[in-house]
Tab-separated table of C-alpha atoms in Angstrom:
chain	number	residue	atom	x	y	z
A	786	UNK	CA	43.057	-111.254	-140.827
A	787	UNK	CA	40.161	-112.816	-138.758
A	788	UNK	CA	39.941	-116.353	-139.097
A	789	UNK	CA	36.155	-116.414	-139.420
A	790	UNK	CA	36.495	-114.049	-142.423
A	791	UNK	CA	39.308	-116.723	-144.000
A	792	UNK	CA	37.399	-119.429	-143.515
A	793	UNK	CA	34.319	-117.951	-145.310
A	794	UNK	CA	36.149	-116.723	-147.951
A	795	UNK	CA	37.725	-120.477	-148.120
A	796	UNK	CA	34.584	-121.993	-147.780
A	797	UNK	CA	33.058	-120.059	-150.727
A	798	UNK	CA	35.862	-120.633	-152.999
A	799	UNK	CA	35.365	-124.311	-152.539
A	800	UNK	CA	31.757	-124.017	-152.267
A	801	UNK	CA	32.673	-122.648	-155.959
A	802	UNK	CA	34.557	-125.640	-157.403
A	803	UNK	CA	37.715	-123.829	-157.561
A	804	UNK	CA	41.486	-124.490	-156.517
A	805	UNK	CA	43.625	-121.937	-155.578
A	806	UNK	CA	45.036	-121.209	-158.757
A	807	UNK	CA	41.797	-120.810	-160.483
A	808	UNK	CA	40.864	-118.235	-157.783
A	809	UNK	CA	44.167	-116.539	-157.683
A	810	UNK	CA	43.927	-116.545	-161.325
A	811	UNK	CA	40.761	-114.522	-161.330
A	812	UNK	CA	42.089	-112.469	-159.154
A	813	UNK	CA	45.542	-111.659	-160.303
A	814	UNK	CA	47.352	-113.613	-157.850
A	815	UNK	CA	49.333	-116.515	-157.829
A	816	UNK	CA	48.143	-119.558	-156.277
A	817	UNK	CA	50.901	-119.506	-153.277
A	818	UNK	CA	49.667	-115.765	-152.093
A	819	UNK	CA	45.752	-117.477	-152.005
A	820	UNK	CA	47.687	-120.215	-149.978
A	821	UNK	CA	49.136	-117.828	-147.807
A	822	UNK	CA	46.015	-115.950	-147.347
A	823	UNK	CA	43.958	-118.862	-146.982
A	824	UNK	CA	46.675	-119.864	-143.911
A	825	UNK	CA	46.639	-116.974	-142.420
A	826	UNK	CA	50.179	-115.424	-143.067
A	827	UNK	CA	49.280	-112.614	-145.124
A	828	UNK	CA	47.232	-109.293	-144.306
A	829	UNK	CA	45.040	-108.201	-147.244
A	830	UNK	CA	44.183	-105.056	-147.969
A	831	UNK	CA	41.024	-103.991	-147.815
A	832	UNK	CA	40.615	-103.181	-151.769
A	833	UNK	CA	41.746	-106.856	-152.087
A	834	UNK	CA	39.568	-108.464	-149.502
A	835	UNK	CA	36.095	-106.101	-151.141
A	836	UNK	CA	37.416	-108.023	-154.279
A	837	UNK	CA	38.078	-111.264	-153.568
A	838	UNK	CA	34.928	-111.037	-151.647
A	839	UNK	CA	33.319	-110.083	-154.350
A	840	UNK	CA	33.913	-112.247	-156.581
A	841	UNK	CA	33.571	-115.193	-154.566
A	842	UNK	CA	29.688	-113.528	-154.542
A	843	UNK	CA	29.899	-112.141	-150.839
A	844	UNK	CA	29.461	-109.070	-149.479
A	845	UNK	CA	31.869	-107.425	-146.947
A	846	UNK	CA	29.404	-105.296	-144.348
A	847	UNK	CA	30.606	-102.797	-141.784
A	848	UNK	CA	28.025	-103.299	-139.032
A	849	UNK	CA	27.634	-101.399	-135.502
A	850	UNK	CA	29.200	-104.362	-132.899
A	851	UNK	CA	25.784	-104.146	-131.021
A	852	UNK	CA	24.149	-105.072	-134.170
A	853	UNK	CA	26.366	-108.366	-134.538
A	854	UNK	CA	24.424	-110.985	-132.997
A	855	UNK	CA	20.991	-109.987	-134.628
A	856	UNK	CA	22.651	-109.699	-137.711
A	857	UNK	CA	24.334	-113.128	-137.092
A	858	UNK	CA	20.592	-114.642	-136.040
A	859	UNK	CA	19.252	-113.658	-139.102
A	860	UNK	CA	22.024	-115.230	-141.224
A	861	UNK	CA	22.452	-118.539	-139.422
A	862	UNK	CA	23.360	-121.257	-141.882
A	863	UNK	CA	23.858	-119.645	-144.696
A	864	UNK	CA	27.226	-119.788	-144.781
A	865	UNK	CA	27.471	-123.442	-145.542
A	866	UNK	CA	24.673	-123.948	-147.639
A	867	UNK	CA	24.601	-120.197	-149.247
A	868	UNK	CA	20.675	-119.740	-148.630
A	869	UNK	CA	19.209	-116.237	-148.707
A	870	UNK	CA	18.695	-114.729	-145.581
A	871	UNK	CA	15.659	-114.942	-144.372
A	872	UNK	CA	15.233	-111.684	-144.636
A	873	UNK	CA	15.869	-111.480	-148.025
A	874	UNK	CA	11.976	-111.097	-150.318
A	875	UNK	CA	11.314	-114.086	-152.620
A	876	UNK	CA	11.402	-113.065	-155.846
A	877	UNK	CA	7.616	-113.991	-156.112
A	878	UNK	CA	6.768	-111.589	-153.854
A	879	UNK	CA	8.610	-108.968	-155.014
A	880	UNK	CA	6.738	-109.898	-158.688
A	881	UNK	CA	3.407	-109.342	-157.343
């Protein structure tokens, strides 16, 4: 598995307040396969990764390569403080 995709999916589980085992409990897993997964020793499979994602409140995206570093532009920085994107309406606007 990418690294950039563990550490995102590490960074969001602490970014959560949980350990390993609270995670892997969620999840159906025990904490030393979220250890593993988190070190990079274990291939997910996709099902697993669209739910761990998931419930760690990201999104996994399929995007066209040439796409990547707009779509990267436009989501600077949110990774470590989870902000929208900024293309993402506030939810004043989309009252009005």
């Amino acid at each position: 598995m990418s690294e950039d995709i563990i550490k995102i999916l590490q960074s969001a589980r602490k970014s959560k307040g949980w350990t390993q085992s609270e995670l892997g409990a969620k999840i159906g897993l025990p904490q030393s396969h979220i250890s593993q997964i988190e070190a990079g020793k274990v291939d997910l499979r996709l099902s697993s990764l669209i739910e761990m994602a998931r419930l760690l409140d990201l999104e996994p995206m399929l995007i066209p390569r040439i796409l990547k570093p707009a779509v990267k532009s436009m989501t600077a920085g949110n990774e470590k403080h989870m902000q929208k994107p900024a293309w993402q309406v506030d939810q004043s606007e989309e009252e009005t």
